[in-house]
Amino acid sequence: MNNSEILFVYDAHLCNPNGDPDEENRPRMDYPTQTNLVSDVRLKRYIRDYLQENGHELFVQKGEAGKTVNASERIQAVLGQKKAAKLGDEELQTLLNKLIDVRLFGATMPIKLEGKGQSIAFTGPVQFNWGYSLNRVYLLDTKSITSHFSAEAGKEQGTIGKDYRVKYSLIAFHGIISGYNAKNTGLKKEDVALLDQALIKAIPLHATRSKVGQEPRLYVRVEYNSDSFVLGDLRKWIKFSPQGTNKDDEVFSVQNVKLDITSLVEKLQENRAKIQQVKFWKDGALSLVGALDALPNGSPLAF
């Protein structure tokens, strides 16, 4: 398999893209730069949830409500009640064949093989940096909410809690698919096609109360013609600018956004000899400067 690089852009409007448990679940922020942050773990959770709900078996998956599943129990369930403490190469291959999230993201499994240690680690071929906002992000001034239920019996008033949300955040992720690591997990072309689909579809389909208001806006996957070349973080070559306003603090929706991909298109054109294909998708509400049709060996994704 060849290397690929991913640019994924989505936005968040009046919601909390990724709460920080160390900050009363406020949206993750770098306050000196007013940059909203989203962890790679949050993004992978969207992908896993989408794959699980579409019938794919996972190593890390949601259990029944109120129940936790440890890694050994999960391996036993996948293998059909075989003990997970000591397995052979055949059982290990069965796990890789069945578990798409291990093929994508890797895993550390508590399995002892002959002549090896107490666990097996697979480095996932698909990895993401933390996402960050392309615009300066501001939190809503109002943050207190009330509940009809009191915290203690006998009290007449409901409880007051905190609900922190961003006004608007245009978030960009960079990811890489390593052709070298794909050999170790058995990643298939069909898995990569499912990853394309999951990134575009998962976020709006898995909205919770704090996550309603998020929409995918742009997806680009550059597949190179070898497993020994990458350009690096594709976010370096895109530029955000407010549309119809000169101030980031007046950006309140995708209608106020313009994304310039001219430098990205030029960079990919300069390296077209190293590119096998470019898959892309854009939401109709996003205004672009630069043409996706000019991407080398480009073809649109449709689901």
Tab-separated table of C-alpha atoms in Angstrom:
chain	number	residue	atom	x	y	z
A	1	MET	CA	0.000	0.000	0.000
A	2	ASN	CA	1.152	3.562	-0.756
A	3	ASN	CA	1.323	6.436	1.697
A	4	SER	CA	-1.594	8.854	1.867
A	5	GLU	CA	-2.099	12.180	3.603
A	6	ILE	CA	-5.447	13.548	4.725
A	7	LEU	CA	-6.824	17.045	5.150
A	8	PHE	CA	-10.171	17.092	6.959
A	9	VAL	CA	-12.020	20.305	7.796
A	10	TYR	CA	-15.278	20.554	9.742
A	11	ASP	CA	-16.955	23.282	11.727
A	12	ALA	CA	-18.650	23.632	15.089
A	13	HIS	CA	-21.436	26.135	15.765
A	14	LEU	CA	-22.788	26.768	19.269
A	15	CYS	CA	-21.486	23.466	20.635
A	16	ASN	CA	-18.515	21.891	22.416
A	17	PRO	CA	-16.249	20.077	19.924
A	18	ASN	CA	-14.051	18.442	22.581
A	19	GLY	CA	-14.419	19.069	26.296
A	20	ASP	CA	-11.367	19.296	28.546
A	21	PRO	CA	-11.990	17.290	31.759
A	22	ASP	CA	-9.316	19.344	33.554
A	23	GLU	CA	-11.233	22.572	32.792
A	24	GLU	CA	-14.837	21.783	33.815
A	25	ASN	CA	-15.347	20.286	30.351
A	26	ARG	CA	-14.747	23.622	28.653
A	27	PRO	CA	-13.853	23.332	24.958
A	28	ARG	CA	-10.144	22.616	24.641
A	29	MET	CA	-8.436	25.946	23.985
A	30	ASP	CA	-5.057	27.566	23.616
A	31	TYR	CA	-6.165	30.881	25.095
A	32	PRO	CA	-3.141	33.054	24.143
A	33	THR	CA	-3.948	32.435	20.458
A	34	GLN	CA	-7.714	31.841	20.851
A	35	THR	CA	-7.232	28.487	19.112
A	36	ASN	CA	-9.774	25.716	19.629
A	37	LEU	CA	-8.193	22.242	19.897
A	38	VAL	CA	-9.635	18.774	19.271
A	39	SER	CA	-7.747	15.593	20.155
A	40	ASP	CA	-7.084	12.789	17.700
A	41	VAL	CA	-8.794	10.463	20.191
A	42	ARG	CA	-12.066	12.388	19.767
A	43	LEU	CA	-11.864	12.074	15.973
A	44	LYS	CA	-11.069	8.353	16.106
A	45	ARG	CA	-14.053	7.839	18.409
A	46	TYR	CA	-16.361	9.264	15.739
A	47	ILE	CA	-14.851	6.902	13.184
A	48	ARG	CA	-15.142	3.858	15.455
A	49	ASP	CA	-18.760	4.649	16.350
A	50	TYR	CA	-19.652	4.973	12.673
A	51	LEU	CA	-17.965	1.688	11.762
A	52	GLN	CA	-19.564	-0.173	14.673
A	53	GLU	CA	-23.052	1.081	13.850
A	54	ASN	CA	-22.525	-0.035	10.253
A	55	GLY	CA	-21.843	-3.614	11.287
A	56	HIS	CA	-18.045	-3.721	11.545
A	57	GLU	CA	-16.429	-5.561	14.438
A	58	LEU	CA	-14.024	-3.512	16.556
A	59	PHE	CA	-11.472	-4.103	19.279
A	60	VAL	CA	-12.301	-0.809	21.013
A	61	GLN	CA	-16.064	-0.481	20.909
A	62	LYS	CA	-19.032	0.642	22.973
A	63	GLY	CA	-20.405	-2.089	25.217
A	64	GLU	CA	-23.897	-2.440	26.579
A	65	ALA	CA	-25.070	0.428	28.759
A	66	GLY	CA	-23.483	0.292	32.189
A	67	LYS	CA	-20.995	-2.432	31.290
A	68	THR	CA	-17.261	-2.206	30.753
A	69	VAL	CA	-15.263	-4.706	28.721
A	70	ASN	CA	-11.573	-5.293	29.276
A	71	ALA	CA	-9.142	-6.140	26.485
A	72	SER	CA	-8.838	-9.849	27.320
A	73	GLU	CA	-12.621	-10.304	27.383
A	74	ARG	CA	-12.910	-8.519	24.046
A	75	ILE	CA	-10.325	-10.823	22.438
A	76	GLN	CA	-12.122	-13.871	23.830
A	77	ALA	CA	-15.417	-12.649	22.385
A	78	VAL	CA	-13.909	-12.089	18.938
A	79	LEU	CA	-12.243	-15.512	18.895
A	80	GLY	CA	-15.284	-17.350	20.240
A	81	GLN	CA	-14.450	-18.119	23.864
A	82	LYS	CA	-10.834	-19.150	23.298
A	83	LYS	CA	-8.579	-18.040	26.110
A	84	ALA	CA	-6.724	-14.889	25.190
A	85	ALA	CA	-3.713	-15.375	27.464
A	86	LYS	CA	-1.672	-17.427	25.009
A	87	LEU	CA	-2.441	-17.614	21.318
A	88	GLY	CA	-0.726	-18.636	18.114
A	89	ASP	CA	-0.061	-16.789	14.884
A	90	GLU	CA	-3.273	-18.158	13.368
A	91	GLU	CA	-5.457	-16.641	16.089
A	92	LEU	CA	-3.557	-13.369	15.816
A	93	GLN	CA	-4.248	-13.243	12.091
A	94	THR	CA	-7.928	-13.946	12.788
A	95	LEU	CA	-8.050	-10.902	15.066
A	96	LEU	CA	-6.514	-8.695	12.388
A	97	ASN	CA	-8.902	-10.046	9.766
A	98	LYS	CA	-11.935	-9.296	11.945
A	99	LEU	CA	-11.049	-6.014	13.660
A	100	ILE	CA	-11.017	-3.065	11.283
A	101	ASP	CA	-10.033	-0.538	13.959
A	102	VAL	CA	-6.836	-2.487	14.685
A	103	ARG	CA	-6.019	-2.536	10.977
A	104	LEU	CA	-6.586	1.235	10.897
A	105	PHE	CA	-5.340	2.575	14.224
A	106	GLY	CA	-3.338	-0.275	15.747
A	107	ALA	CA	-3.653	-1.563	19.314
A	108	THR	CA	-1.798	-3.114	22.209
A	109	MET	CA	-3.272	-6.533	22.965
A	110	PRO	CA	-2.650	-8.571	26.137
A	111	ILE	CA	-1.618	-11.665	24.166
A	112	LYS	CA	1.385	-13.882	24.828
A	113	LEU	CA	2.884	-15.605	21.788
A	114	GLU	CA	5.609	-18.247	21.809
A	115	GLY	CA	8.968	-16.661	22.576
A	116	LYS	CA	7.512	-13.162	22.973
A	117	GLY	CA	6.425	-10.891	25.813
A	118	GLN	CA	3.135	-10.432	27.622
A	119	SER	CA	1.520	-8.260	24.945
A	120	ILE	CA	1.538	-7.587	21.220
A	121	ALA	CA	1.611	-4.006	19.922
A	122	PHE	CA	0.492	-3.028	16.436
A	123	THR	CA	1.425	0.459	15.260
A	124	GLY	CA	-1.564	1.833	13.409
A	125	PRO	CA	-0.963	2.979	9.844
A	126	VAL	CA	-3.615	5.713	10.240
A	127	GLN	CA	-2.619	8.521	12.582
A	128	PHE	CA	-3.909	12.064	13.083
A	129	ASN	CA	-2.410	15.176	14.626
A	130	TRP	CA	-4.578	17.127	17.013
A	131	GLY	CA	-7.043	19.282	15.141
A	132	TYR	CA	-6.973	23.034	15.571
A	133	SER	CA	-9.203	25.915	14.537
A	134	LEU	CA	-8.216	27.995	11.536
A	135	ASN	CA	-10.026	31.019	12.989
A	136	ARG	CA	-9.779	32.707	16.369
A	137	VAL	CA	-12.450	31.090	18.550
A	138	TYR	CA	-14.533	32.670	21.297
A	139	LEU	CA	-16.711	30.993	23.906
A	140	LEU	CA	-20.306	31.990	24.519
A	141	ASP	CA	-20.684	34.413	27.405
A	142	THR	CA	-23.652	32.500	28.821
A	143	LYS	CA	-22.763	29.151	30.369
A	144	SER	CA	-25.135	28.308	33.242
A	145	ILE	CA	-27.979	25.838	32.771
A	146	THR	CA	-30.634	24.578	35.165
A	147	SER	CA	-32.216	21.194	35.699
A	148	HIS	CA	-35.766	20.424	36.845
A	149	PHE	CA	-34.319	17.755	39.156
A	150	SER	CA	-32.716	18.694	42.456
A	151	ALA	CA	-29.458	17.175	43.601
A	152	GLU	CA	-30.946	16.208	46.967
A	153	ALA	CA	-34.377	14.969	48.031
A	154	GLY	CA	-36.614	17.603	49.585
A	155	LYS	CA	-35.101	20.583	47.788
A	156	GLU	CA	-37.546	22.685	45.798
A	157	GLN	CA	-35.108	24.128	43.266
A	158	GLY	CA	-33.296	22.280	40.526
A	159	THR	CA	-29.539	22.169	40.194
A	160	ILE	CA	-27.452	24.669	38.225
A	161	GLY	CA	-24.695	23.376	35.978
A	162	LYS	CA	-22.191	24.682	33.461
A	163	ASP	CA	-22.498	24.324	29.699
A	164	TYR	CA	-19.542	25.768	27.782
A	165	ARG	CA	-19.795	26.220	24.006
A	166	VAL	CA	-17.886	27.865	21.174
A	167	LYS	CA	-19.522	30.505	18.983
A	168	TYR	CA	-17.933	29.183	15.790
A	169	SER	CA	-14.865	27.064	15.096
A	170	LEU	CA	-13.511	25.909	11.727
A	171	ILE	CA	-11.389	22.897	12.673
A	172	ALA	CA	-8.732	21.256	10.497
A	173	PHE	CA	-7.093	17.852	10.970
A	174	HIS	CA	-4.069	16.394	9.228
A	175	GLY	CA	-3.680	12.632	9.002
A	176	ILE	CA	-1.325	10.129	7.451
A	177	ILE	CA	-1.718	6.577	6.209
A	178	SER	CA	1.627	4.785	6.381
A	179	GLY	CA	2.099	2.190	3.667
A	180	TYR	CA	4.887	0.604	5.718
A	181	ASN	CA	2.753	0.148	8.840
A	182	ALA	CA	-0.182	-1.005	6.707
A	183	LYS	CA	1.780	-4.183	5.949
A	184	ASN	CA	1.916	-5.045	9.659
A	185	THR	CA	-1.825	-4.719	10.325
A	186	GLY	CA	-3.080	-5.940	6.951
A	187	LEU	CA	-4.801	-2.656	6.068
A	188	LYS	CA	-6.750	-3.041	2.827
A	189	LYS	CA	-7.858	-0.605	0.139
A	190	GLU	CA	-11.443	-1.309	1.183
A	191	ASP	CA	-10.571	-0.152	4.716
A	192	VAL	CA	-9.232	3.143	3.371
A	193	ALA	CA	-12.427	3.641	1.347
A	194	LEU	CA	-14.437	3.103	4.551
A	195	LEU	CA	-12.227	5.627	6.331
A	196	ASP	CA	-13.006	8.186	3.608
A	197	GLN	CA	-16.703	7.533	4.108
A	198	ALA	CA	-16.575	7.583	7.905
A	199	LEU	CA	-14.770	10.913	8.100
A	200	ILE	CA	-17.339	12.579	5.867
A	201	LYS	CA	-20.437	10.986	7.412
A	202	ALA	CA	-19.692	10.216	11.063
A	203	ILE	CA	-19.755	13.574	12.850
A	204	PRO	CA	-23.311	14.749	12.051
A	205	LEU	CA	-24.666	11.216	12.532
A	206	HIS	CA	-23.279	10.910	16.066
A	207	ALA	CA	-24.405	14.186	17.568
A	208	THR	CA	-24.991	14.341	21.310
A	209	ARG	CA	-26.487	17.330	23.126
A	210	SER	CA	-23.104	19.066	23.318
A	211	LYS	CA	-22.072	18.072	19.774
A	212	VAL	CA	-25.126	19.165	17.749
A	213	GLY	CA	-23.964	21.869	15.351
A	214	GLN	CA	-20.962	20.168	13.738
A	215	GLU	CA	-20.733	19.588	9.982
A	216	PRO	CA	-18.000	18.266	7.650
A	217	ARG	CA	-16.918	20.902	5.118
A	218	LEU	CA	-13.848	19.640	3.205
A	219	TYR	CA	-12.017	16.344	2.768
A	220	VAL	CA	-8.888	15.730	0.691
A	221	ARG	CA	-6.856	12.516	0.637
A	222	VAL	CA	-3.620	12.564	-1.348
A	223	GLU	CA	-2.364	9.094	-2.267
A	224	TYR	CA	1.276	8.998	-3.287
A	225	ASN	CA	2.825	6.415	-5.596
A	226	SER	CA	5.135	4.928	-2.952
A	227	ASP	CA	5.407	4.229	0.781
A	228	SER	CA	8.508	6.430	1.146
A	229	PHE	CA	7.226	9.966	0.490
A	230	VAL	CA	4.942	12.478	2.218
A	231	LEU	CA	4.659	16.243	1.876
A	232	GLY	CA	3.875	16.843	5.537
A	233	ASP	CA	1.049	18.651	7.291
A	234	LEU	CA	-1.307	19.795	4.518
A	235	ARG	CA	-2.793	22.486	6.760
A	236	LYS	CA	0.304	24.606	6.068
A	237	TRP	CA	-1.040	25.364	2.593
A	238	ILE	CA	-4.599	26.454	3.386
A	239	LYS	CA	-5.684	29.849	4.664
A	240	PHE	CA	-8.823	31.009	6.446
A	241	SER	CA	-10.293	34.460	5.975
A	242	PRO	CA	-13.594	35.936	7.198
A	243	GLN	CA	-16.111	36.495	4.417
A	244	GLY	CA	-18.136	39.695	4.545
A	245	THR	CA	-16.328	40.847	7.686
A	246	ASN	CA	-12.806	41.791	8.690
A	247	LYS	CA	-12.945	40.348	12.181
A	248	ASP	CA	-12.734	36.750	13.399
A	249	ASP	CA	-15.004	37.544	16.343
A	250	GLU	CA	-17.803	38.292	13.870
A	251	VAL	CA	-17.550	34.840	12.280
A	252	PHE	CA	-20.672	32.998	13.381
A	253	SER	CA	-21.395	30.460	10.632
A	254	VAL	CA	-20.010	28.859	7.483
A	255	GLN	CA	-21.536	31.757	5.515
A	256	ASN	CA	-18.877	33.998	7.117
A	257	VAL	CA	-16.028	31.711	6.003
A	258	LYS	CA	-13.744	31.663	2.989
A	259	LEU	CA	-11.022	29.009	2.700
A	260	ASP	CA	-8.111	29.580	0.326
A	261	ILE	CA	-6.636	26.320	-1.017
A	262	THR	CA	-4.598	27.943	-3.802
A	263	SER	CA	-1.232	27.162	-2.181
A	264	LEU	CA	-2.276	23.568	-1.514
A	265	VAL	CA	-3.277	23.023	-5.138
A	266	GLU	CA	0.007	24.565	-6.306
A	267	LYS	CA	2.063	22.408	-3.918
A	268	LEU	CA	0.369	19.235	-5.102
A	269	GLN	CA	0.784	20.282	-8.724
A	270	GLU	CA	4.523	20.762	-8.105
A	271	ASN	CA	4.689	17.176	-6.825
A	272	ARG	CA	2.259	15.584	-9.271
A	273	ALA	CA	4.898	13.055	-10.414
A	274	LYS	CA	4.818	11.573	-6.898
A	275	ILE	CA	1.018	11.481	-6.632
A	276	GLN	CA	-1.075	8.541	-7.775
A	277	GLN	CA	-4.471	10.099	-7.073
A	278	VAL	CA	-6.290	12.699	-5.000
A	279	LYS	CA	-9.742	11.984	-3.590
A	280	PHE	CA	-11.769	15.002	-2.519
A	281	TRP	CA	-15.175	16.077	-1.215
A	282	LYS	CA	-16.595	19.523	-0.401
A	283	ASP	CA	-19.778	20.651	1.283
A	284	GLY	CA	-21.747	23.042	-0.905
A	285	ALA	CA	-22.002	25.690	1.824
A	286	LEU	CA	-18.226	26.233	2.047
A	287	SER	CA	-16.736	29.014	-0.100
A	288	LEU	CA	-13.314	28.179	-1.558
A	289	VAL	CA	-10.612	30.212	-3.244
A	290	GLY	CA	-8.863	27.805	-5.592
A	291	ALA	CA	-10.248	24.908	-7.601
A	292	LEU	CA	-10.477	21.330	-6.365
A	293	ASP	CA	-10.777	20.275	-9.997
A	294	ALA	CA	-7.174	21.433	-10.475
A	295	LEU	CA	-5.829	18.836	-8.035
A	296	PRO	CA	-3.500	16.410	-9.866
A	297	ASN	CA	-5.158	13.090	-10.731
A	298	GLY	CA	-8.132	14.253	-8.694
A	299	SER	CA	-11.561	12.654	-8.487
A	300	PRO	CA	-14.551	13.606	-6.310
A	301	LEU	CA	-15.933	11.285	-3.659
A	302	ALA	CA	-19.669	10.623	-3.629
A	303	PHE	CA	-21.600	8.574	-1.072
